Tab-separated table of C-alpha atoms in Angstrom:
chain	number	residue	atom	x	y	z
A	830	VAL	CA	39.992	67.204	50.626
A	831	ARG	CA	40.996	70.851	50.641
A	832	LEU	CA	43.920	70.234	52.981
A	833	THR	CA	45.130	67.342	50.825
A	834	PHE	CA	44.802	69.488	47.690
A	835	CYS	CA	46.855	72.257	49.330
A	836	ASN	CA	49.499	69.818	50.571
A	837	MET	CA	49.820	68.100	47.185
A	838	THR	CA	49.932	71.229	45.029
A	839	GLY	CA	51.315	73.892	47.337
A	840	LEU	CA	48.423	76.088	46.171
A	841	MET	CA	46.306	77.894	48.744
A	842	PRO	CA	43.020	78.731	47.032
A	843	SER	CA	40.733	81.382	48.465
A	844	ASP	CA	37.236	80.275	49.463
A	845	THR	CA	35.922	81.450	46.078
A	846	GLU	CA	38.639	79.569	44.187
A	847	TRP	CA	38.046	76.459	46.305
A	848	LEU	CA	34.315	76.551	45.550
A	849	GLN	CA	35.244	76.564	41.874
A	850	ALA	CA	37.552	73.562	42.395
A	851	THR	CA	34.647	71.644	43.945
A	852	ARG	CA	32.453	72.093	40.871
A	853	GLY	CA	32.311	69.562	38.079
A	854	LEU	CA	34.487	69.733	34.998
A	855	HIS	CA	31.651	71.203	32.914
A	856	GLN	CA	31.652	74.291	35.137
A	857	ALA	CA	35.427	74.874	35.040
A	858	GLY	CA	35.963	72.952	38.280
A	859	LEU	CA	38.226	70.079	39.221
A	860	GLY	CA	35.427	67.757	40.325
A	861	LEU	CA	36.581	67.729	43.966
A	862	ARG	CA	33.035	67.358	45.233
A	863	SER	CA	32.062	68.730	48.612
A	864	ALA	CA	30.017	66.141	50.476
A	865	SER	CA	28.421	68.839	52.621
A	866	VAL	CA	27.244	70.796	49.562
A	867	HIS	CA	25.851	67.760	47.719
A	868	ALA	CA	24.497	65.828	50.734
A	869	PRO	CA	20.997	67.372	50.571
A	870	ALA	CA	20.703	66.384	46.900
A	871	ALA	CA	21.885	62.858	47.720
A	872	TYR	CA	19.435	62.531	50.589
A	873	LEU	CA	16.430	63.833	48.658
A	874	SER	CA	17.215	61.708	45.616
A	875	SER	CA	17.685	58.594	47.718
A	876	ARG	CA	14.545	59.291	49.703
A	877	GLY	CA	12.491	59.738	46.548
A	878	ALA	CA	13.969	56.723	44.761
A	879	SER	CA	13.378	54.420	47.720
A	880	ALA	CA	9.875	55.648	48.561
A	881	ASP	CA	8.017	52.689	47.053
A	882	LEU	CA	10.257	50.127	48.748
A	883	ALA	CA	10.150	51.915	52.095
A	884	ARG	CA	6.355	52.131	51.874
A	885	ALA	CA	6.162	48.401	51.167
A	886	LEU	CA	8.175	47.725	54.320
A	887	ASP	CA	6.519	50.359	56.501
A	888	ASN	CA	2.965	51.527	55.880
A	889	GLY	CA	3.680	54.596	57.991
A	890	PHE	CA	6.486	55.806	55.732
A	891	GLY	CA	5.905	59.512	55.029
A	892	THR	CA	6.429	59.586	51.259
A	893	GLU	CA	4.666	57.617	48.586
A	894	VAL	CA	4.497	57.802	44.826
A	895	GLU	CA	1.144	57.794	43.065
A	896	HIS	CA	1.147	58.084	39.286
A	897	GLY	CA	4.534	59.794	39.303
A	898	ASP	CA	3.498	62.525	41.764
A	899	PHE	CA	4.751	62.614	45.323
A	900	HIS	CA	2.170	62.893	48.078
A	901	ARG	CA	3.874	63.402	51.367
A	902	GLN	CA	3.219	63.970	54.998
A	903	PRO	CA	5.164	66.694	56.795
A	904	ASP	CA	8.740	65.530	57.309
A	905	SER	CA	11.337	67.792	58.886
A	906	ASN	CA	14.237	65.794	57.341
A	907	ILE	CA	12.919	66.436	53.838
A	908	ASP	CA	12.153	70.062	54.643
A	909	ASP	CA	15.624	70.631	56.138
A	910	ALA	CA	17.360	68.980	53.170
A	911	LEU	CA	15.233	70.979	50.746
A	912	ALA	CA	16.128	74.238	52.501
A	913	ALA	CA	19.837	73.315	52.408
A	914	LEU	CA	19.597	72.400	48.716
A	915	ASN	CA	17.715	75.549	47.747
A	916	GLN	CA	20.220	77.900	49.387
A	917	HIS	CA	22.342	77.391	46.252
A	918	PHE	CA	19.688	78.741	43.883
A	919	PRO	CA	18.011	82.034	43.138
A	920	GLN	CA	14.337	82.146	44.111
A	921	ASN	CA	13.064	81.369	40.600
A	922	GLN	CA	15.227	78.211	40.247
A	923	ARG	CA	14.503	76.497	43.550
A	924	PHE	CA	13.306	72.930	43.826
A	925	THR	CA	9.970	72.005	45.344
A	926	ALA	CA	9.796	68.943	47.570
A	927	ASP	CA	8.076	67.018	44.780
A	928	SER	CA	10.613	67.989	42.118
A	929	ALA	CA	13.581	67.211	44.371
A	930	LEU	CA	12.184	63.830	45.425
A	931	ALA	CA	11.597	62.965	41.758
A	932	SER	CA	15.093	64.059	40.643
A	933	ARG	CA	18.326	62.131	40.434
A	934	GLN	CA	21.254	63.316	42.508
A	935	ARG	CA	23.348	63.809	39.384
A	936	ALA	CA	20.839	66.298	37.987
A	937	MET	CA	20.587	68.212	41.257
A	938	SER	CA	24.376	68.248	41.700
A	939	HIS	CA	24.759	69.531	38.146
A	940	ALA	CA	22.218	72.264	38.938
A	941	ILE	CA	24.152	73.212	42.110
A	942	ASP	CA	27.373	73.435	40.097
A	943	ALA	CA	25.720	75.437	37.314
A	944	ALA	CA	24.204	77.943	39.753
A	945	GLY	CA	27.545	78.366	41.541
A	946	HIS	CA	29.343	78.774	38.237
A	947	GLU	CA	26.897	81.449	37.072
A	948	ALA	CA	27.261	83.342	40.351
A	949	ARG	CA	31.066	83.155	40.084
A	950	LEU	CA	30.973	84.377	36.477
A	951	MET	CA	28.807	87.354	37.412
A	952	ALA	CA	31.162	88.373	40.243
A	953	ALA	CA	34.420	87.780	38.328
A	954	CYS	CA	36.600	90.368	36.656
A	955	PRO	CA	36.667	90.250	32.822
A	956	GLU	CA	39.935	88.277	32.720
A	957	ASP	CA	38.673	85.604	35.126
A	958	ARG	CA	35.336	85.451	33.296
A	959	ALA	CA	37.198	84.824	30.023
A	960	THR	CA	39.322	82.116	31.660
A	961	MET	CA	36.306	80.346	33.133
A	962	ARG	CA	34.384	80.518	29.871
A	963	SER	CA	37.357	79.127	27.953
A	964	GLU	CA	37.668	76.311	30.521
A	965	CYS	CA	34.057	75.353	29.734
A	966	GLU	CA	34.586	75.038	25.971
A	967	PRO	CA	34.373	71.532	24.467
A	968	GLY	CA	37.666	69.724	24.922
A	969	ALA	CA	39.122	72.307	27.295
A	970	ARG	CA	38.909	69.984	30.292
A	971	ALA	CA	40.349	66.965	28.473
A	972	LEU	CA	43.576	67.480	30.410
A	973	TRP	CA	41.790	66.452	33.605
A	974	GLN	CA	40.230	63.379	32.020
A	975	ALA	CA	43.296	61.976	30.228
A	976	MET	CA	45.257	59.139	31.777
A	977	PRO	CA	48.824	60.446	32.184
A	978	ASN	CA	51.126	58.625	29.771
A	979	ARG	CA	54.583	60.036	29.003
A	980	SER	CA	55.111	57.935	25.863
A	981	LEU	CA	51.910	59.348	24.341
A	982	GLY	CA	52.708	62.897	25.420
A	983	LEU	CA	49.838	62.889	27.907
A	984	ALA	CA	51.782	63.767	31.032
A	985	LEU	CA	52.710	67.098	32.512
A	986	GLU	CA	55.677	67.850	34.672
A	987	PRO	CA	54.605	68.607	38.256
A	988	ALA	CA	55.287	72.350	37.897
A	989	GLU	CA	53.268	72.456	34.657
A	990	PHE	CA	50.399	70.602	36.316
A	991	ILE	CA	50.328	72.985	39.285
A	992	CYS	CA	50.449	75.986	36.963
A	993	ALA	CA	47.536	74.583	34.917
A	994	VAL	CA	45.486	73.973	38.064
A	995	GLY	CA	46.117	77.486	39.358
A	996	GLN	CA	45.360	79.069	36.003
A	997	GLY	CA	42.143	77.082	35.601
A	998	LEU	CA	40.990	78.265	39.028
A	999	CYS	CA	41.868	81.890	38.162
A	1000	MET	CA	44.476	82.050	40.905
A	1001	ALA	CA	46.972	84.908	40.855
C-alpha cells in the first residue's frame, strides 16, 4: 500500500508520516489501514465473536462465554495477539484478554488510531500539532470523503490533491 501511495503521489513519507496516513480520518489520517497493525484486533474480535459457535462445534474449544464474561483456558494465539495489540497502548490503557475478546474490531482499531495520534501529537512541533488538530475538526476531512465531481466543484487538480495530502500529513 505504501509503495502504491508513493508511486501514485510522488510523495515519500517518513515512517512517522506514513503511520499517520494509516490512521483513520478521525485521527488526521488517510484511512490507509495497515493489516499488520490491525490484525491482532481483528483476530481477537473474531475469536470472541465466534466463541459460542466454535464451542458448539468443538467442546474442547478454549474460549466460552458465560453471562457475558469470558472464561478461557490458556491459549498462546490469544496471548500473542493480545501482546501485539497492547504494544500500541500505554500501560494504563491496555486491553485484558476478556475486554479484547468482548470488543469489536472497529472499537479496538479506533483505540489503536487514537493512541497513535496522541503519541504523534505529543512528539510533534507546534506547527504540526496545529495542523493535525485542525485536520481533526468537524468537516475538515470532508475532502477525503467527497466523491470527486468537477461539475459540482468537488474535484481537485492532481497537483492540488498531492499538496493537500502532503500538508495533511505534515510533510515538508
